[in-house]
Coordinates of C-alpha atoms in Angstrom, one line a residue:
Chain A
M7 CA 0.0 0.0 0.0
A8 CA 2.7 2.3 1.0
A9 CA 4.6 1.5 -2.2
M10 CA 1.5 2.2 -4.3
L11 CA 0.9 5.5 -2.5
E12 CA 4.6 6.4 -3.1
K13 CA 4.4 5.5 -6.7
M14 CA 1.3 7.6 -7.2
G15 CA 2.9 10.5 -5.3
A16 CA 5.9 10.4 -7.6
E17 CA 3.9 10.1 -10.7
N18 CA 1.7 13.0 -9.7
A19 CA 4.7 15.1 -9.0
D20 CA 6.2 14.3 -12.4
E21 CA 2.9 15.0 -14.1
V22 CA 2.6 18.3 -12.3
K23 CA 6.1 19.3 -13.4
M24 CA 5.4 18.2 -17.0
L25 CA 2.1 20.1 -17.1
E26 CA 3.5 23.2 -15.6
G27 CA 6.3 23.1 -18.2
H28 CA 3.7 22.6 -21.0
I29 CA 1.6 25.5 -19.8
E30 CA 4.6 27.9 -19.8
H31 CA 5.4 26.8 -23.3
L32 CA 1.8 27.4 -24.4
K33 CA 1.7 30.8 -22.8
A34 CA 4.8 31.8 -24.7
E35 CA 3.4 30.5 -27.9
I36 CA 0.2 32.5 -27.4
T37 CA 2.0 35.7 -26.7
S38 CA 4.0 35.3 -29.9
L39 CA 0.8 34.5 -31.9
Q40 CA -0.9 37.6 -30.5
H41 CA 2.0 39.8 -31.6
Q42 CA 1.8 38.2 -35.0
K43 CA -1.9 39.0 -35.2
E44 CA -1.4 42.6 -34.2
E45 CA 1.3 42.9 -36.9
I46 CA -1.0 41.7 -39.7
D47 CA -4.1 43.4 -38.5
R48 CA -2.8 47.0 -38.1
D49 CA -6.2 48.5 -38.9
A50 CA -7.7 46.7 -35.9
M51 CA -10.7 45.8 -38.1
F52 CA -10.6 42.4 -36.6
H53 CA -11.8 43.0 -33.1
F54 CA -14.5 40.5 -33.1
K55 CA -14.9 38.1 -30.2
G56 CA -17.2 35.5 -28.8
P57 CA -20.0 34.4 -31.1
M58 CA -19.2 37.1 -33.7
L59 CA -15.7 35.7 -34.1
D60 CA -17.0 32.1 -34.4
A61 CA -19.6 33.2 -36.9
L62 CA -17.0 35.1 -39.0
L63 CA -14.8 32.0 -39.1
I64 CA -17.7 29.9 -40.2
V65 CA -18.8 32.3 -42.9
C66 CA -15.3 32.4 -44.3
R67 CA -14.9 28.7 -44.0
Q68 CA -11.9 29.0 -41.8
T69 CA -13.0 26.5 -39.2
R70 CA -14.5 23.1 -39.2
D71 CA -15.0 22.4 -35.6
K72 CA -17.6 25.1 -34.7
D73 CA -21.3 24.0 -34.8
E74 CA -23.2 26.6 -36.9
E75 CA -26.5 26.1 -35.1
V76 CA -24.9 26.7 -31.7
V77 CA -23.0 29.7 -32.9
M78 CA -26.2 31.1 -34.5
S79 CA -28.2 30.8 -31.3
K80 CA -25.5 32.4 -29.2
L81 CA -25.2 35.2 -31.7
K82 CA -29.0 35.7 -31.6
E83 CA -28.8 36.0 -27.8
E84 CA -26.2 38.6 -28.1
V85 CA -28.2 40.5 -30.7
E86 CA -31.3 40.4 -28.3
E87 CA -29.2 41.8 -25.5
L88 CA -28.0 44.6 -27.7
E89 CA -31.6 45.4 -28.8
K90 CA -32.6 45.7 -25.2
D91 CA -29.7 48.1 -24.6
L92 CA -30.7 50.1 -27.6
R93 CA -34.3 50.5 -26.3
L94 CA -32.9 51.7 -23.0
Q95 CA -30.6 54.2 -24.5
T96 CA -33.3 55.5 -26.8
E97 CA -35.5 56.1 -23.8
M98 CA -32.8 57.8 -21.8
N99 CA -31.7 60.0 -24.6
G100 CA -35.1 60.9 -25.9
I101 CA -33.8 60.8 -29.5
I102 CA -34.1 58.0 -32.0
V103 CA -30.9 57.2 -33.7
E104 CA -32.0 55.9 -37.1
N105 CA -28.6 55.3 -38.6
C106 CA -25.1 55.6 -37.5
K107 CA -22.1 55.1 -39.7
I108 CA -18.6 55.1 -38.2
K109 CA -15.6 55.1 -40.5
T110 CA -11.9 55.2 -39.5
L111 CA -10.4 58.0 -41.5
F112 CA -6.9 57.7 -40.2
R113 CA -5.0 55.3 -37.9
S114 CA -1.4 55.2 -36.8
E115 CA 0.6 54.2 -33.7
G116 CA -1.5 55.5 -30.8
K117 CA -3.8 57.8 -32.8
W118 CA -7.0 57.5 -34.7
I119 CA -9.5 59.7 -36.4
R120 CA -13.1 58.5 -37.0
Q121 CA -15.9 60.0 -39.0
V122 CA -19.3 59.6 -37.5
C123 CA -22.5 60.3 -39.5
V124 CA -25.7 60.0 -37.5
S125 CA -29.3 60.3 -38.7
L126 CA -31.6 61.2 -35.9
Q127 CA -35.3 61.7 -35.2
C128 CA -36.5 63.8 -32.4
S129 CA -40.3 63.7 -32.3
H130 CA -41.2 65.4 -35.6
M131 CA -37.8 66.6 -36.5
V132 CA -35.4 64.7 -38.6
F133 CA -31.8 65.7 -39.1
Q134 CA -28.3 64.5 -39.7
V135 CA -25.1 65.4 -37.9
D136 CA -21.7 64.6 -39.2
F137 CA -18.7 64.9 -36.9
Q138 CA -15.1 63.8 -36.6
V139 CA -13.6 62.4 -33.4
S140 CA -9.9 62.0 -32.8
E141 CA -8.3 59.8 -30.1
T142 CA -4.7 59.9 -29.0
K143 CA -3.1 57.5 -26.6
E144 CA 0.3 58.2 -25.1
G145 CA 1.2 55.7 -22.4
P146 CA -1.3 56.0 -19.6
T147 CA -2.9 59.3 -20.8
S148 CA -5.4 59.4 -23.6
E149 CA -7.2 62.3 -25.1
K150 CA -10.4 62.2 -27.1
K151 CA -11.9 65.2 -28.8
V152 CA -14.3 66.4 -31.5
I153 CA -12.4 68.0 -34.3
G154 CA -15.2 68.9 -36.7
L155 CA -19.0 69.2 -36.5
N156 CA -21.6 69.8 -39.2
V157 CA -25.4 69.8 -38.8
V158 CA -27.4 69.0 -41.9
L159 CA -31.1 69.8 -41.4
D160 CA -34.1 68.2 -43.0
S161 CA -36.6 69.9 -40.8
D162 CA -38.4 73.2 -41.5
D163 CA -38.7 73.8 -37.8
L164 CA -35.0 74.5 -37.5
Q165 CA -34.8 77.4 -39.9
N166 CA -34.8 79.9 -37.1
C167 CA -32.0 78.1 -35.3
S168 CA -29.2 78.9 -37.8
G169 CA -27.5 81.3 -35.3
F170 CA -27.4 78.7 -32.6
L171 CA -26.3 76.0 -35.0
S172 CA -23.4 77.9 -36.3
R173 CA -22.3 78.8 -32.8
V174 CA -22.4 75.2 -31.7
E175 CA -20.6 74.0 -34.8
E176 CA -17.8 76.4 -33.9
S177 CA -17.6 75.5 -30.3
L178 CA -17.8 71.7 -31.2
D179 CA -20.3 71.2 -28.4
L180 CA -21.9 67.9 -29.3
L181 CA -23.7 67.5 -26.0
L182 CA -25.2 71.0 -26.0
L183 CA -26.4 70.5 -29.6
F184 CA -28.4 67.4 -28.8
R185 CA -29.7 68.6 -25.5
T186 CA -30.9 71.9 -27.0
L187 CA -32.4 70.2 -30.1
R188 CA -34.3 67.9 -27.8
N189 CA -35.6 70.8 -25.7
F190 CA -36.5 72.7 -28.9
S191 CA -38.4 69.7 -30.2
D192 CA -40.4 69.4 -26.9
R193 CA -41.4 73.1 -27.1
C194 CA -42.5 72.8 -30.7
D195 CA -44.6 69.7 -29.8
E196 CA -46.1 71.7 -27.0
R197 CA -47.1 74.5 -29.4
S198 CA -48.4 72.0 -32.0
R199 CA -50.6 70.2 -29.4
T200 CA -52.0 73.4 -28.1
F201 CA -52.9 74.7 -31.6
Q202 CA -54.5 71.4 -32.6
H203 CA -56.5 71.1 -29.4
L204 CA -57.8 74.7 -29.8
Q205 CA -58.7 74.1 -33.4
E206 CA -60.7 71.0 -32.5
K207 CA -62.4 72.9 -29.7
F208 CA -63.2 76.0 -31.7
P209 CA -63.3 74.9 -35.3
S210 CA -65.1 77.9 -36.7
V211 CA -62.9 80.5 -35.1
V212 CA -59.4 78.9 -35.3
S213 CA -57.5 78.3 -38.5
L214 CA -54.0 77.2 -38.9
P215 CA -52.8 78.6 -42.2
G216 CA -49.5 76.9 -42.1
G217 CA -50.7 73.6 -40.6
C218 CA -50.4 72.5 -37.0
R219 CA -46.6 72.5 -37.0
S220 CA -46.4 76.2 -38.1
E221 CA -45.9 79.2 -35.8
V222 CA -49.1 81.0 -36.6
M223 CA -52.7 80.5 -35.6
S224 CA -55.3 82.9 -36.8
L225 CA -58.5 83.7 -35.0
R226 CA -61.5 85.2 -36.6
H227 CA -65.2 85.5 -35.8
P228 CA -67.2 84.1 -38.7
E229 CA -69.5 87.2 -38.7
L230 CA -66.6 89.7 -38.7
P231 CA -64.5 88.8 -41.7
G232 CA -62.4 91.9 -41.7
C233 CA -61.1 91.4 -38.2
V234 CA -58.4 88.8 -37.6
V235 CA -56.2 88.2 -34.6
F236 CA -53.0 86.3 -35.1
I237 CA -51.1 84.4 -32.5
H238 CA -47.4 84.1 -33.4
W239 CA -45.8 81.5 -31.3
A240 CA -42.1 81.3 -31.9
V241 CA -39.6 79.1 -30.1
D242 CA -36.3 80.8 -29.6
I243 CA -32.9 79.4 -28.7
F244 CA -30.7 81.6 -26.6
T245 CA -27.0 81.3 -25.7
E246 CA -26.1 78.2 -23.7
G247 CA -29.0 76.4 -25.3
T248 CA -31.9 77.8 -23.3
V249 CA -35.1 77.3 -25.2
A250 CA -38.2 79.4 -24.5
P251 CA -41.4 80.3 -26.3
K252 CA -42.0 83.8 -27.5
I253 CA -45.6 84.5 -28.1
N254 CA -47.1 87.6 -29.7
L255 CA -50.5 88.8 -30.5
L256 CA -51.1 90.7 -33.8
T257 CA -54.3 92.2 -34.9
K258 CA -55.4 92.9 -38.5
I259 CA -58.5 95.0 -38.4
S260 CA -60.1 96.8 -41.4
E261 CA -60.2 100.6 -41.5
K262 CA -64.0 100.7 -41.3
A263 CA -64.0 98.5 -38.2
L264 CA -61.5 100.7 -36.6
E265 CA -63.7 103.7 -37.2
L266 CA -66.5 102.1 -35.4
F267 CA -64.6 101.0 -32.3
P268 CA -62.4 103.1 -30.0
S269 CA -58.8 102.3 -30.9
Q270 CA -57.6 101.6 -27.4
P271 CA -58.8 98.1 -27.0
V272 CA -57.2 97.2 -30.3
D273 CA -53.9 99.0 -29.8
G274 CA -53.5 97.8 -26.3
A275 CA -54.3 94.2 -27.3
A276 CA -50.8 93.1 -27.9
E277 CA -49.6 94.5 -24.5
A278 CA -52.6 93.2 -22.7
F279 CA -51.9 89.8 -24.1
Q280 CA -48.3 89.8 -22.8
S281 CA -49.7 90.4 -19.2
L282 CA -52.2 87.6 -19.8
L283 CA -49.3 85.4 -20.8
R284 CA -47.4 86.1 -17.6
I285 CA -50.4 85.4 -15.4
L286 CA -52.0 82.4 -17.2
G287 CA -49.2 80.8 -19.3
P288 CA -49.4 80.2 -23.0
E289 CA -52.3 77.8 -23.4
A290 CA -54.7 79.5 -21.1
A291 CA -53.9 83.0 -22.4
V292 CA -54.5 81.9 -26.0
E293 CA -57.7 80.3 -25.1
C294 CA -58.8 83.5 -23.3
V295 CA -58.2 85.5 -26.5
L296 CA -60.1 82.9 -28.4
R297 CA -63.1 83.1 -26.2
S298 CA -63.2 86.9 -26.5
V299 CA -62.8 86.7 -30.3
S300 CA -65.6 84.2 -30.6
L301 CA -67.7 86.5 -28.3
S302 CA -68.7 83.6 -26.2
Q303 CA -69.9 83.7 -22.7
G304 CA -68.7 80.8 -20.5
D305 CA -68.4 77.5 -22.3
N306 CA -70.8 77.9 -25.2
V307 CA -68.9 78.8 -28.2
W308 CA -70.9 80.8 -30.8
G309 CA -69.9 78.7 -33.7
E310 CA -70.8 75.4 -32.1
K311 CA -74.2 76.8 -31.0
Q312 CA -75.0 77.8 -34.6
L313 CA -74.1 74.3 -35.8
K314 CA -76.3 72.7 -33.2
Q315 CA -79.3 74.9 -34.1
S316 CA -79.0 74.2 -37.8
Chain B
M2 CA 12.0 4.7 -6.8
E3 CA 15.7 4.8 -6.9
N4 CA 15.6 6.6 -3.5
V5 CA 14.5 3.3 -1.8
S6 CA 17.5 1.4 -3.2
T7 CA 20.0 4.1 -2.5
N8 CA 19.0 5.6 0.9
G9 CA 17.6 2.7 2.8
V10 CA 14.2 1.8 4.3
L11 CA 14.2 4.3 7.1
T12 CA 15.0 7.2 4.9
H13 CA 12.3 6.0 2.6
L14 CA 9.7 5.8 5.3
S15 CA 10.6 9.3 6.5
Q16 CA 10.3 10.6 3.0
L17 CA 6.8 9.1 2.8
E18 CA 5.9 10.6 6.1
V19 CA 7.0 14.0 4.9
R20 CA 5.1 13.7 1.6
A21 CA 2.0 12.6 3.5
R22 CA 2.2 15.6 5.8
S23 CA 3.2 18.2 3.3
P24 CA 0.6 20.2 1.3
G25 CA 1.6 18.3 -1.8
G26 CA 0.0 15.1 -0.4
P27 CA -1.4 12.6 -2.9
E28 CA -5.0 14.0 -2.7
T29 CA -4.1 17.6 -3.3
Q30 CA -1.6 16.6 -5.9
R31 CA -4.3 14.8 -7.9
S32 CA -6.6 17.9 -7.8
R33 CA -3.6 20.1 -8.8
V34 CA -3.1 17.8 -11.8
K35 CA -6.7 18.2 -12.7
E36 CA -6.4 21.9 -12.5
L37 CA -3.3 22.0 -14.6
R38 CA -4.8 19.7 -17.2
A39 CA -7.8 22.0 -17.5
E40 CA -5.7 25.1 -17.8
A41 CA -3.5 23.4 -20.5
E42 CA -6.6 22.5 -22.5
E43 CA -7.9 26.0 -22.3
L44 CA -4.6 27.4 -23.5
R45 CA -4.4 24.9 -26.3
G46 CA -7.9 26.1 -27.4
L47 CA -6.8 29.7 -27.3
R48 CA -3.7 28.9 -29.3
E49 CA -5.7 27.0 -32.0
Q50 CA -8.2 30.0 -32.2
L51 CA -5.3 32.5 -32.7
K52 CA -3.8 30.3 -35.3
A53 CA -7.2 30.1 -37.2
E54 CA -7.5 33.9 -36.9
I55 CA -4.1 34.5 -38.3
R56 CA -4.7 32.0 -41.2
A57 CA -8.0 33.9 -41.9
L58 CA -6.3 37.3 -41.8
K59 CA -3.8 36.2 -44.3
D60 CA -6.5 35.0 -46.6
P61 CA -7.4 37.9 -49.0
C62 CA -11.0 36.5 -49.6
F63 CA -11.6 36.8 -45.8
R64 CA -10.4 40.4 -45.7
Q65 CA -12.8 41.2 -48.5
H66 CA -15.7 39.7 -46.5
L67 CA -14.7 41.8 -43.5
Q68 CA -14.7 44.9 -45.7
E69 CA -18.1 44.2 -47.1
L70 CA -19.6 43.5 -43.7
R71 CA -18.3 46.8 -42.4
S72 CA -19.1 49.0 -45.3
S73 CA -22.5 47.9 -46.4
A74 CA -24.8 51.0 -46.5
D75 CA -27.9 49.4 -47.8
P76 CA -29.8 46.5 -46.1
R77 CA -28.2 43.4 -47.1
P78 CA -29.9 41.2 -49.8
S79 CA -32.2 38.6 -48.2
E80 CA -30.4 35.8 -50.2
D81 CA -27.5 36.2 -47.7
P82 CA -27.2 33.2 -45.4
P83 CA -29.0 33.9 -42.0
L84 CA -25.7 33.8 -40.1
L85 CA -24.3 36.7 -42.2
Q86 CA -27.6 38.6 -41.7
M87 CA -27.4 38.2 -38.0
M88 CA -23.8 39.4 -38.0
C89 CA -24.7 42.5 -39.9
R90 CA -27.5 43.1 -37.4
Q91 CA -25.0 42.9 -34.6
L92 CA -22.6 45.3 -36.2
D93 CA -25.5 47.8 -36.9
L94 CA -26.7 47.6 -33.3
K95 CA -23.2 48.2 -32.0
D96 CA -22.8 51.3 -34.2
L97 CA -26.2 52.6 -33.2
L98 CA -25.3 52.2 -29.5
H99 CA -22.0 54.0 -30.1
G100 CA -23.9 56.8 -31.8
H101 CA -26.2 57.1 -28.8
H102 CA -23.3 57.2 -26.4
L103 CA -21.7 60.0 -28.4
I104 CA -24.7 62.2 -28.9
G105 CA -26.3 61.8 -25.4
G106 CA -23.1 61.7 -23.5
L107 CA -24.5 58.9 -21.5
D108 CA -24.1 55.1 -21.4
A109 CA -26.9 53.2 -19.7
V110 CA -26.5 49.6 -18.8
Q111 CA -29.2 47.5 -17.0
T112 CA -28.0 45.8 -13.9
R113 CA -29.5 43.5 -11.3
Q114 CA -31.8 41.7 -13.8
G115 CA -33.4 45.0 -14.9
R116 CA -34.1 46.3 -11.4
A117 CA -31.5 49.0 -11.8
V118 CA -29.7 51.1 -14.4
C119 CA -26.0 52.1 -14.2
V120 CA -25.4 55.4 -16.1
S121 CA -22.1 56.9 -17.1
L122 CA -22.3 60.6 -17.8
Q123 CA -19.7 62.0 -20.1
T124 CA -18.5 65.6 -19.8
T125 CA -16.9 67.7 -22.6
Y126 CA -15.7 71.2 -23.0
E127 CA -14.8 72.9 -26.3
G128 CA -14.9 69.5 -27.9
V129 CA -12.5 67.8 -25.5
F130 CA -13.9 64.8 -23.7
L131 CA -13.2 65.2 -20.0
E132 CA -14.2 63.1 -17.0
T133 CA -17.0 60.6 -16.6
F134 CA -19.4 60.5 -13.7
N135 CA -21.3 57.4 -12.7
L136 CA -24.7 57.0 -11.1
E137 CA -27.0 54.1 -10.4
L138 CA -30.7 54.5 -10.7
E139 CA -32.8 51.9 -8.8
L140 CA -36.0 51.3 -10.8
K141 CA -38.1 49.2 -8.5
P142 CA -40.3 49.8 -6.5
R143 CA -39.9 53.4 -7.4
V144 CA -37.1 55.3 -9.3
R145 CA -34.5 56.2 -6.7
I146 CA -30.9 57.4 -6.9
G147 CA -28.5 54.8 -5.7
R148 CA -24.7 54.8 -5.6
H149 CA -22.9 57.6 -7.4
N150 CA -19.7 59.5 -7.6
I151 CA -21.2 62.9 -8.3
P152 CA -19.6 65.8 -6.4
P153 CA -21.6 66.8 -3.3
F154 CA -22.3 70.4 -4.4
V155 CA -24.5 69.2 -7.2
P156 CA -28.0 69.2 -5.7
L157 CA -29.1 65.8 -6.9
Q158 CA -32.3 65.6 -4.9
S159 CA -33.7 69.0 -6.0
L160 CA -32.7 68.2 -9.6
A161 CA -34.6 65.0 -9.3
E162 CA -37.7 66.7 -8.0
Q163 CA -37.6 69.5 -10.6
S164 CA -37.3 67.1 -13.5
R165 CA -39.9 64.6 -12.3
L166 CA -37.5 61.7 -11.9
Q167 CA -40.3 59.2 -11.3
T168 CA -42.0 59.7 -14.6
D169 CA -39.1 60.8 -16.8
P170 CA -35.7 59.5 -15.8
G171 CA -34.3 60.7 -19.2
A172 CA -35.2 64.3 -18.4
F173 CA -33.5 64.1 -15.0
L174 CA -30.3 62.6 -16.6
S175 CA -30.4 65.4 -19.2
T176 CA -30.5 68.1 -16.5
L177 CA -27.9 66.3 -14.4
S178 CA -25.6 66.1 -17.5
Q179 CA -26.1 69.8 -18.1
H180 CA -25.0 70.6 -14.5
L181 CA -22.0 68.3 -14.6
N182 CA -20.9 69.7 -18.0
A183 CA -21.4 73.2 -16.6
F184 CA -19.2 72.5 -13.6
V185 CA -16.5 70.8 -15.6
G186 CA -16.7 73.7 -18.2
R187 CA -16.2 76.3 -15.5
R188 CA -13.4 74.4 -13.9
R189 CA -11.7 74.0 -17.4
Q190 CA -12.1 77.7 -18.0
L191 CA -10.3 78.4 -14.7
Q192 CA -7.5 76.0 -15.7
L193 CA -7.1 77.7 -19.1
V194 CA -7.0 81.2 -17.4
K195 CA -4.1 80.0 -15.3
E196 CA -2.4 78.3 -18.3
Q197 CA -2.9 81.0 -20.9
H198 CA -2.9 84.3 -18.9
A199 CA 0.0 84.4 -16.5
S200 CA -0.4 88.1 -16.1
V201 CA -3.9 87.6 -14.6
E202 CA -3.9 86.6 -10.9
V203 CA -6.6 84.3 -9.6
M204 CA -7.4 85.7 -6.2
E205 CA -10.3 83.4 -5.3
S206 CA -12.2 80.5 -6.6
N207 CA -14.3 77.8 -4.9
L208 CA -14.9 74.1 -5.3
P209 CA -18.0 74.2 -7.6
C210 CA -16.2 77.0 -9.5
S211 CA -19.2 79.3 -9.1
I212 CA -17.2 82.3 -7.9
L213 CA -14.1 83.6 -9.5
V214 CA -12.1 86.7 -8.5
L215 CA -9.4 87.8 -10.8
L216 CA -6.9 90.6 -10.6
F217 CA -5.7 92.2 -13.9
T218 CA -3.6 95.2 -14.7
A219 CA -5.1 97.8 -17.1
Q220 CA -2.9 99.3 -19.8
T221 CA -3.8 102.8 -18.7
E222 CA -1.6 103.8 -15.7
K223 CA -1.1 100.1 -15.0
A224 CA -4.1 100.3 -12.7
A225 CA -5.1 97.2 -10.8
V226 CA -8.6 96.0 -11.6
L227 CA -10.4 93.5 -9.5
C228 CA -13.0 91.4 -11.4
T229 CA -15.6 89.2 -9.7
L230 CA -17.5 86.7 -11.7
E231 CA -20.5 85.1 -10.1
Y232 CA -22.0 82.0 -11.6
S233 CA -25.3 82.0 -9.8
D234 CA -26.9 79.5 -12.2
H235 CA -24.8 76.3 -11.5
G236 CA -26.2 74.9 -14.8
S237 CA -24.5 77.6 -16.8
R238 CA -20.9 78.1 -18.0
L239 CA -21.3 81.8 -18.2
P240 CA -21.5 84.2 -15.2
G241 CA -24.8 85.7 -14.2
R242 CA -23.0 88.8 -12.8
V243 CA -19.7 90.6 -13.4
V244 CA -18.4 93.2 -11.1
L245 CA -15.4 95.3 -11.9
D246 CA -13.6 97.3 -9.2
C247 CA -10.7 99.8 -9.4
E248 CA -9.3 102.6 -7.3
D249 CA -9.6 104.8 -10.4
K250 CA -13.4 104.9 -10.7
Q251 CA -13.2 107.0 -13.9
L252 CA -11.4 104.3 -15.7
L253 CA -14.2 101.8 -15.4
K254 CA -16.7 104.3 -16.8
S255 CA -15.0 104.4 -20.2
P256 CA -16.9 102.7 -23.1
E257 CA -14.2 100.1 -23.6
W258 CA -14.4 98.9 -20.0
R259 CA -18.2 98.9 -20.1
S260 CA -18.2 96.7 -23.2
C261 CA -15.6 94.4 -21.6
C262 CA -18.1 93.9 -18.8
A263 CA -20.6 92.8 -21.4
T264 CA -18.0 90.5 -23.1
L265 CA -17.3 88.8 -19.8
M266 CA -21.0 88.0 -19.4
K267 CA -21.3 86.5 -22.9
T268 CA -17.9 84.9 -23.5
P269 CA -16.0 82.2 -21.6
V270 CA -13.6 84.0 -19.4
H271 CA -10.3 82.7 -20.9
R272 CA -11.5 83.9 -24.4
A273 CA -12.7 87.2 -23.0
L274 CA -9.3 87.8 -21.4
A275 CA -7.6 87.0 -24.7
R276 CA -9.8 89.6 -26.4
M277 CA -9.1 92.2 -23.8
K278 CA -5.4 91.6 -24.2
K279 CA -5.6 91.9 -28.0
S280 CA -7.5 95.2 -27.7
S281 CA -4.7 96.4 -25.3
L282 CA -7.2 96.9 -22.5
I283 CA -5.1 94.8 -20.1
L284 CA -1.6 93.5 -19.8

């Protein structure tokens, strides 16, 4: 028994030594292979790992010992995880990234420059942003910066933002750009919802000459064709990306009508509206004007009453 | 075995005893062997994988496939094998996520089986990517701020209340990102003032960089001018108030100095100082 134990002990010790030696040898081989790979793949295009790597080897027929079905199901799992992440990011950012193309423009030892083209949708606004990012690595320190920024617009809404956009393109402030565009889009949505709601509520008085996404709403009483009140609701962008609505009331009243009525209520209308805005806020103030234009008392709107009677 | 014949039975017995008592006893030695065998197999697998990758990389047809996968702009034809289609989908998703990360300056990862979200908030100033802050949002039972490394002078709780964290965590993160970027921006401006304008002395600054007191020398009579910049809105990188002080009160009433006050309110301080130097207002 003792002899057997001793024999096993000695064999184990020998095997341990042999295995340890073998492992050292393998580690050295692997390091050299990794260097070889880095040498060949200078563009670092080949940074696939896990199921993607296996899939690539299968597709290019470089391997025979990977089971295609197993790799496919693992890859599908990875894709589902990524789709979950994308939904989360979209919710957090409040912007839909429709397309993102990243191209390496330049790569050398420790430095690379990439071109990024993103197509985005923010509520009703669709636009494209192109920018270049450079990354430099020198030992432990690394620096990443935006070196070019260009906003290409597809949306009519953003015509008034050209000042802000050129400032932000100059200051290369990516984050400010997107935060501001998101806030701007929210404000435009708020305006559009209010206009639409009021048009549905007072169909004979309200008209939206430019559609519900435009800046102008016109109010006129059906029996007084020469008198129109315009609400101009602009959304302005200030320095540092502050977004705020600027609402003005404009009246267009025919000469004859002006002769019949004292001018004060008409002239003072715009100023009075500004006070109303400060007290009630945009939606309530506009609705107030609407009610007075429609000459309604309380909740019965003149236009609707006529319709019901006929 | 040769030990037995050369050293005698007693020596042999004592060797056995030593081996039995030592940590390298037969049992542990066997498990060590198992461990090493497993490690060796893993390393062999890695070696074979690397060899396959190198063979593939040397194959021009393979490189062409890679190029095609990376550069396809249109949706790939549906005749492509499903594996290739799935690979394209993975690449597209990764690029979309990268896009999100760049435009939003935040990277959100679900943790604890969807019960929490870990967010990394990026800060930048004048295009340069600066530090990242991290925050964990617990989602259940209600949305709550968990662990974070956000500086204490950023009023997390009041920001959360203002931006309705419960219903819209995205809006809260956007406001928080604005505050963090504003702080980092002000701090960077101060650094640039120290680096670029040695003739300007920084008399006072505070941790959130919301107060800055500078001393510069006017060209006229080399008068000392004390400039206080107050950043009352911590979400802004520009001061809300600028106060200039000088023994020579008349100096500050001149139109150049009045307009420089306006410049300091609208332009980042290091750039405003550069302009003032260029127009020979200060040394």
